[in-house]
């Protein structure tokens, strides 16, 4: 949840250290301590602060962005992850965006993506790259971000990595930016094309099949207090209905654990229950990523017996640091 200055003032005890001073203290602690665990904790805290726009000016004035870039050059994978997560969280700020696009800083990001085997680091870098590309000023040459080496790495992820989150964001980058003839030379387009590769689906999606049991409904009724008879075994099985909140919770669970995956936060939902969801019947759940940005958009639908019973859309905040 984003903060306000009024909220921060109310939550700061008297006499207490305000947010700006606290962030400055964290930066100082990183550079003065020799304890690696303390440096990791400080870096994680700073990356989390970058998640909230209210902290962006404080982070910039304390030169946290400079620290985030320095973390990418360390041999410590935890520090690398916190550094790239911090940049990913703050990159929508215009000044921060321009700072990241400086040649030496882009080089550090590129070097880390090429050499890392840590998929969480790679996921954050790919998300950062996508956000940088979607918010560039007119006239900026995208090829400075999508170099040949980086495009090769992204295609490797599409073809060789099983992590669906990596595949999804890599596919989006290639589809949205790597097929634009005005951007890429012909030799690079030939490099990225594969004759035997079938055309990509319009949107990346995931499918999960779920069969709701009466025992699950009873447990959900007990937990929520919703003991409406339509969910109980006192009705014939063909008349029983799965709780709408239960069905929606399953969808949210898939979004948070499978697609887009861990760290995803649901900001807003719009949905409709079109028909009853029946117990002990296979339910096909489809989730499609329509937009992959800082605030992303997915659509979803649930199908039983070839009929759509539940559908909706959700706005998501991607890449919050897992605690």
Coordinates of C-alpha atoms in Angstrom, one line a residue:
X1 CA 0.0 0.0 0.0
X2 CA 1.3 3.4 -0.9
X3 CA 1.9 6.0 1.9
X4 CA 1.0 9.6 2.3
X5 CA 3.0 12.3 4.1
X6 CA 0.1 12.6 6.7
X7 CA 0.3 8.8 7.3
X8 CA 4.1 8.9 7.8
X9 CA 3.8 11.8 10.2
X10 CA 1.1 10.0 12.2
X11 CA 3.1 6.8 12.4
X12 CA 6.4 8.5 13.4
X13 CA 6.6 8.8 17.3
X14 CA 7.8 12.0 19.0
X15 CA 10.7 12.4 19.0
X16 CA 11.4 10.1 16.1
X17 CA 13.4 9.8 13.0
X18 CA 11.5 10.8 9.9
X19 CA 11.6 8.8 6.7
X20 CA 14.1 11.0 4.9
X21 CA 16.5 10.8 7.7
X22 CA 16.1 7.1 8.1
X23 CA 16.8 6.4 4.5
X24 CA 20.0 8.6 4.7
X25 CA 21.0 6.6 7.8
X26 CA 20.6 3.3 5.9
X27 CA 22.8 4.5 3.1
X28 CA 25.5 5.6 5.7
X29 CA 25.2 2.2 7.4
X30 CA 25.8 0.3 4.2
X31 CA 29.0 2.1 3.6
X32 CA 30.3 2.1 7.2
X33 CA 29.6 -1.5 8.2
X34 CA 31.8 -4.4 7.4
X35 CA 29.1 -7.0 8.2
X36 CA 27.7 -8.6 5.0
X37 CA 24.4 -9.6 6.6
X38 CA 23.9 -6.0 7.7
X39 CA 24.6 -4.8 4.2
X40 CA 22.1 -7.3 2.8
X41 CA 19.5 -6.1 5.3
X42 CA 20.1 -2.5 4.5
X43 CA 19.9 -3.1 0.8
X44 CA 16.7 -5.1 1.1
X45 CA 15.1 -2.2 3.1
X46 CA 16.2 0.3 0.5
X47 CA 14.8 -1.8 -2.3
X48 CA 11.5 -2.1 -0.4
X49 CA 11.4 1.7 0.1
X50 CA 11.7 2.2 -3.6
X51 CA 8.4 0.4 -4.0
X52 CA 6.5 3.4 -2.7
X53 CA 6.7 6.6 -4.8
X54 CA 6.5 8.8 -1.7
X55 CA 10.1 7.7 -0.9
X56 CA 11.6 8.4 -4.4
X57 CA 12.8 11.9 -3.7
X58 CA 14.3 10.7 -0.4
X59 CA 16.1 7.9 -2.1
X60 CA 17.4 10.2 -4.9
X61 CA 18.7 12.8 -2.4
X62 CA 20.5 10.1 -0.4
X63 CA 22.0 8.8 -3.7
X64 CA 20.4 5.4 -3.2
X65 CA 20.3 4.9 -7.0
X66 CA 24.1 5.1 -7.1
X67 CA 24.2 2.4 -4.4
X68 CA 21.7 0.2 -6.3
X69 CA 24.0 0.3 -9.4
X70 CA 27.1 -0.5 -7.2
X71 CA 25.3 -3.6 -5.8
X72 CA 25.0 -5.0 -9.3
X73 CA 28.8 -5.1 -9.5
X74 CA 29.3 -7.1 -6.3
X75 CA 29.8 -10.9 -6.3
X76 CA 27.0 -11.3 -3.7
X77 CA 23.8 -12.5 -5.4
X78 CA 21.6 -11.2 -2.6
X79 CA 23.1 -7.7 -3.0
X80 CA 22.7 -8.0 -6.8
X81 CA 19.0 -8.9 -6.4
X82 CA 18.3 -6.1 -4.0
X83 CA 20.1 -3.6 -6.3
X84 CA 18.2 -4.6 -9.4
X85 CA 14.9 -4.8 -7.5
X86 CA 15.5 -1.2 -6.2
X87 CA 16.1 0.0 -9.8
X88 CA 13.1 -1.8 -11.1
X89 CA 10.9 -0.3 -8.4
X90 CA 12.0 3.3 -8.9
X91 CA 12.5 3.3 -12.7
X92 CA 9.2 5.0 -13.4
X93 CA 10.4 8.1 -11.8
X94 CA 11.7 10.4 -14.6
X95 CA 15.0 11.3 -13.0
X96 CA 15.6 7.8 -12.0
X97 CA 14.7 6.5 -15.5
X98 CA 17.3 8.9 -17.0
X99 CA 19.9 7.9 -14.4
X100 CA 19.5 4.2 -15.2
X101 CA 19.8 4.9 -19.0
X102 CA 23.3 6.3 -18.5
X103 CA 25.8 4.3 -20.5
X104 CA 27.8 2.9 -17.6
X105 CA 24.7 2.0 -15.6
X106 CA 23.1 0.2 -18.6
X107 CA 26.4 -1.7 -19.0
X108 CA 26.3 -2.9 -15.4
X109 CA 22.7 -4.1 -16.0
X110 CA 23.6 -5.8 -19.3
X111 CA 26.7 -7.5 -17.8
X112 CA 24.7 -8.9 -14.9
X113 CA 21.9 -10.3 -17.1
X114 CA 24.4 -12.0 -19.4
X115 CA 26.4 -13.7 -16.6
X116 CA 23.7 -14.4 -13.9
X117 CA 22.2 -17.9 -13.4
X118 CA 19.9 -16.6 -10.7
X119 CA 16.4 -16.5 -12.2
X120 CA 15.0 -13.9 -9.7
X121 CA 17.8 -11.5 -10.7
X122 CA 17.1 -12.2 -14.4
X123 CA 13.3 -11.7 -13.9
X124 CA 13.9 -8.3 -12.3
X125 CA 16.3 -7.2 -15.0
X126 CA 13.9 -8.3 -17.8
X127 CA 11.1 -6.4 -16.0
X128 CA 13.3 -3.3 -15.7
X129 CA 14.2 -3.5 -19.4
X130 CA 10.5 -3.8 -20.4
X131 CA 9.6 -0.8 -18.3
X132 CA 12.5 1.3 -19.6
X133 CA 11.5 0.5 -23.2
X134 CA 7.8 1.4 -22.7
X135 CA 8.6 4.8 -21.2
X136 CA 11.4 6.1 -23.4
X137 CA 11.4 9.6 -24.8
X138 CA 10.8 10.0 -28.5
X139 CA 14.0 9.7 -30.4
X140 CA 15.9 7.5 -28.0
X141 CA 17.5 4.6 -29.8
X142 CA 16.1 1.4 -28.2
X143 CA 19.0 -0.5 -29.5
X144 CA 21.1 0.9 -26.7
X145 CA 18.9 -1.1 -24.3
X146 CA 18.3 -4.1 -26.6
X147 CA 21.8 -4.9 -27.8
X148 CA 22.4 -8.0 -29.9
X149 CA 23.9 -9.8 -26.8
X150 CA 20.9 -9.0 -24.7
X151 CA 18.5 -10.1 -27.4
X152 CA 20.3 -13.4 -27.7
X153 CA 20.0 -13.9 -23.9
X154 CA 16.3 -13.1 -24.0
X155 CA 15.7 -15.5 -26.8
X156 CA 17.6 -18.2 -24.8
X157 CA 15.2 -17.6 -21.9
X158 CA 12.2 -18.1 -24.2
X159 CA 13.6 -21.4 -25.6
X160 CA 15.5 -23.0 -22.7
X161 CA 14.1 -21.8 -19.3
X162 CA 11.0 -23.5 -17.7
X163 CA 10.2 -20.6 -15.4
X164 CA 6.9 -19.3 -16.8
X165 CA 7.5 -15.8 -15.5
X166 CA 10.8 -15.6 -17.4
X167 CA 9.1 -16.9 -20.5
X168 CA 6.3 -14.4 -20.3
X169 CA 8.3 -11.3 -19.9
X170 CA 10.9 -12.4 -22.4
X171 CA 8.1 -13.1 -25.0
X172 CA 6.6 -9.7 -24.4
X173 CA 10.0 -7.9 -24.9
X174 CA 10.6 -9.8 -28.2
X175 CA 7.0 -9.3 -29.5
X176 CA 6.7 -5.7 -28.5
X177 CA 10.2 -4.4 -29.4
X178 CA 12.4 -7.0 -31.2
X179 CA 10.2 -7.3 -34.3
X180 CA 10.1 -3.7 -35.2
X181 CA 12.0 -3.2 -38.5
X182 CA 12.7 0.4 -37.9
X183 CA 14.6 -0.5 -34.8
X184 CA 16.7 -3.6 -35.7
X185 CA 19.0 -4.3 -38.6
X186 CA 18.0 -7.2 -40.9
X187 CA 20.8 -9.4 -39.7
X188 CA 19.5 -9.2 -36.2
X189 CA 15.9 -9.9 -37.3
X190 CA 17.2 -13.0 -39.1
X191 CA 19.0 -14.0 -35.9
X192 CA 15.8 -13.7 -33.9
X193 CA 13.6 -15.5 -36.4
X194 CA 13.2 -19.3 -36.4
X195 CA 11.5 -20.8 -39.4
X196 CA 10.2 -23.8 -37.4
X197 CA 8.9 -21.8 -34.5
X198 CA 5.1 -21.5 -34.5
X199 CA 3.6 -18.0 -34.2
X200 CA 3.3 -16.9 -30.6
X201 CA -0.1 -16.7 -28.9
X202 CA -1.7 -13.3 -28.8
X203 CA -1.1 -13.1 -25.1
X204 CA 0.9 -15.3 -22.7
X205 CA -1.4 -17.4 -20.6
X206 CA -1.6 -20.1 -18.0
X207 CA -4.2 -22.9 -17.6
X208 CA -5.0 -24.6 -14.4
X209 CA -7.7 -27.3 -13.9
X210 CA -9.3 -27.3 -10.5
X211 CA -12.0 -29.7 -9.1
X212 CA -13.8 -28.3 -6.0
X213 CA -14.8 -30.9 -3.4
X214 CA -17.5 -30.8 -0.8
X215 CA -14.9 -31.0 1.9
X216 CA -13.2 -27.8 0.6
X217 CA -16.6 -26.0 0.5
X218 CA -17.3 -27.1 4.1
X219 CA -13.9 -25.9 5.2
X220 CA -14.4 -22.5 3.4
X221 CA -17.8 -22.2 5.0
X222 CA -16.4 -22.8 8.4
X223 CA -13.5 -20.3 7.9
X224 CA -15.7 -17.5 6.5
X225 CA -19.0 -18.2 8.3
X226 CA -20.8 -18.4 5.0
X227 CA -23.0 -21.4 5.7
X228 CA -25.5 -20.7 3.0
X229 CA -27.4 -23.9 2.2
X230 CA -26.5 -23.6 -1.5
X231 CA -23.0 -24.6 -0.6
X232 CA -23.9 -27.5 1.6
X233 CA -24.3 -31.3 1.1
X234 CA -28.0 -31.0 2.1
X235 CA -28.7 -30.2 -1.5
X236 CA -28.3 -32.6 -4.4
X237 CA -24.9 -32.3 -5.9
X238 CA -26.2 -30.8 -9.2
X239 CA -27.8 -27.9 -7.2
X240 CA -24.8 -27.0 -5.0
X241 CA -22.7 -24.0 -5.8
X242 CA -19.1 -23.2 -5.0
X243 CA -18.7 -19.9 -3.0
X244 CA -18.0 -17.0 -5.4
X245 CA -15.3 -15.7 -3.0
X246 CA -13.7 -19.2 -3.0
X247 CA -13.6 -19.3 -6.7
X248 CA -12.1 -15.8 -6.9
X249 CA -9.5 -16.7 -4.2
X250 CA -8.3 -19.6 -6.3
X251 CA -7.8 -17.3 -9.2
X252 CA -5.9 -14.8 -7.0
X253 CA -3.8 -17.7 -5.7
X254 CA -2.8 -18.7 -9.2
X255 CA -1.9 -15.1 -10.0
X256 CA 0.3 -14.8 -6.9
X257 CA 2.1 -18.2 -7.2
X258 CA 2.1 -19.2 -10.8
X259 CA 1.3 -16.4 -13.2
X260 CA 2.7 -13.7 -13.1
X261 CA 4.0 -15.4 -9.9
X262 CA 5.5 -14.6 -6.5
X263 CA 5.7 -11.0 -5.5
X264 CA 2.5 -10.1 -7.5
X265 CA 0.0 -7.8 -5.6
X266 CA -3.6 -7.5 -6.8
X267 CA -4.5 -3.8 -6.8
X268 CA -8.0 -3.9 -8.4
X269 CA -10.4 -6.4 -9.8
X270 CA -13.6 -6.4 -12.0
X271 CA -15.4 -9.6 -12.4
X272 CA -18.8 -11.3 -13.1
X273 CA -20.3 -14.6 -12.0
X274 CA -22.1 -15.7 -15.2
X275 CA -23.2 -19.2 -14.1
X276 CA -23.0 -21.3 -10.9
X277 CA -19.7 -23.1 -10.3
X278 CA -20.6 -26.7 -9.5
X279 CA -18.9 -29.0 -7.1
X280 CA -17.0 -32.1 -8.2
X281 CA -16.7 -30.8 -11.8
X282 CA -13.5 -30.0 -13.6
X283 CA -13.0 -26.2 -13.7
X284 CA -10.6 -24.9 -16.4
X285 CA -9.0 -21.6 -15.2
X286 CA -7.3 -19.4 -17.8
X287 CA -5.2 -16.3 -16.9
X288 CA -3.8 -14.1 -19.7
X289 CA -1.3 -11.3 -19.3
X290 CA -2.6 -8.4 -21.4
X291 CA -0.1 -5.8 -20.3
X292 CA 3.3 -6.3 -18.5
X293 CA 4.3 -3.0 -16.9
X294 CA 4.8 -1.7 -13.4
X295 CA 1.0 -1.8 -13.2
X296 CA 0.1 -4.9 -15.2
X297 CA -3.2 -6.2 -16.5
X298 CA -4.5 -9.7 -16.6
X299 CA -7.8 -11.2 -17.8
X300 CA -9.2 -14.5 -16.5
X301 CA -12.0 -16.9 -17.0
X302 CA -13.3 -20.1 -15.5
X303 CA -15.0 -22.7 -17.6
X304 CA -17.1 -25.8 -16.7
X305 CA -18.5 -28.1 -19.4
X306 CA -17.4 -25.7 -22.1
X307 CA -19.3 -22.8 -20.6
X308 CA -17.8 -19.6 -19.1
X309 CA -19.0 -19.4 -15.5
X310 CA -16.7 -16.6 -14.2
X311 CA -14.6 -14.0 -15.9
X312 CA -12.9 -10.7 -15.0
X313 CA -9.8 -8.5 -15.1
X314 CA -7.2 -7.5 -12.5
X315 CA -4.7 -4.8 -12.2
X316 CA -1.5 -6.1 -10.7
X317 CA 1.7 -4.6 -9.2
X318 CA 4.6 -6.7 -10.2
X319 CA 7.9 -7.5 -8.5
X320 CA 7.4 -6.4 -4.9
X321 CA 10.2 -7.9 -2.9
X322 CA 9.2 -11.1 -1.2
X323 CA 9.6 -10.9 2.5

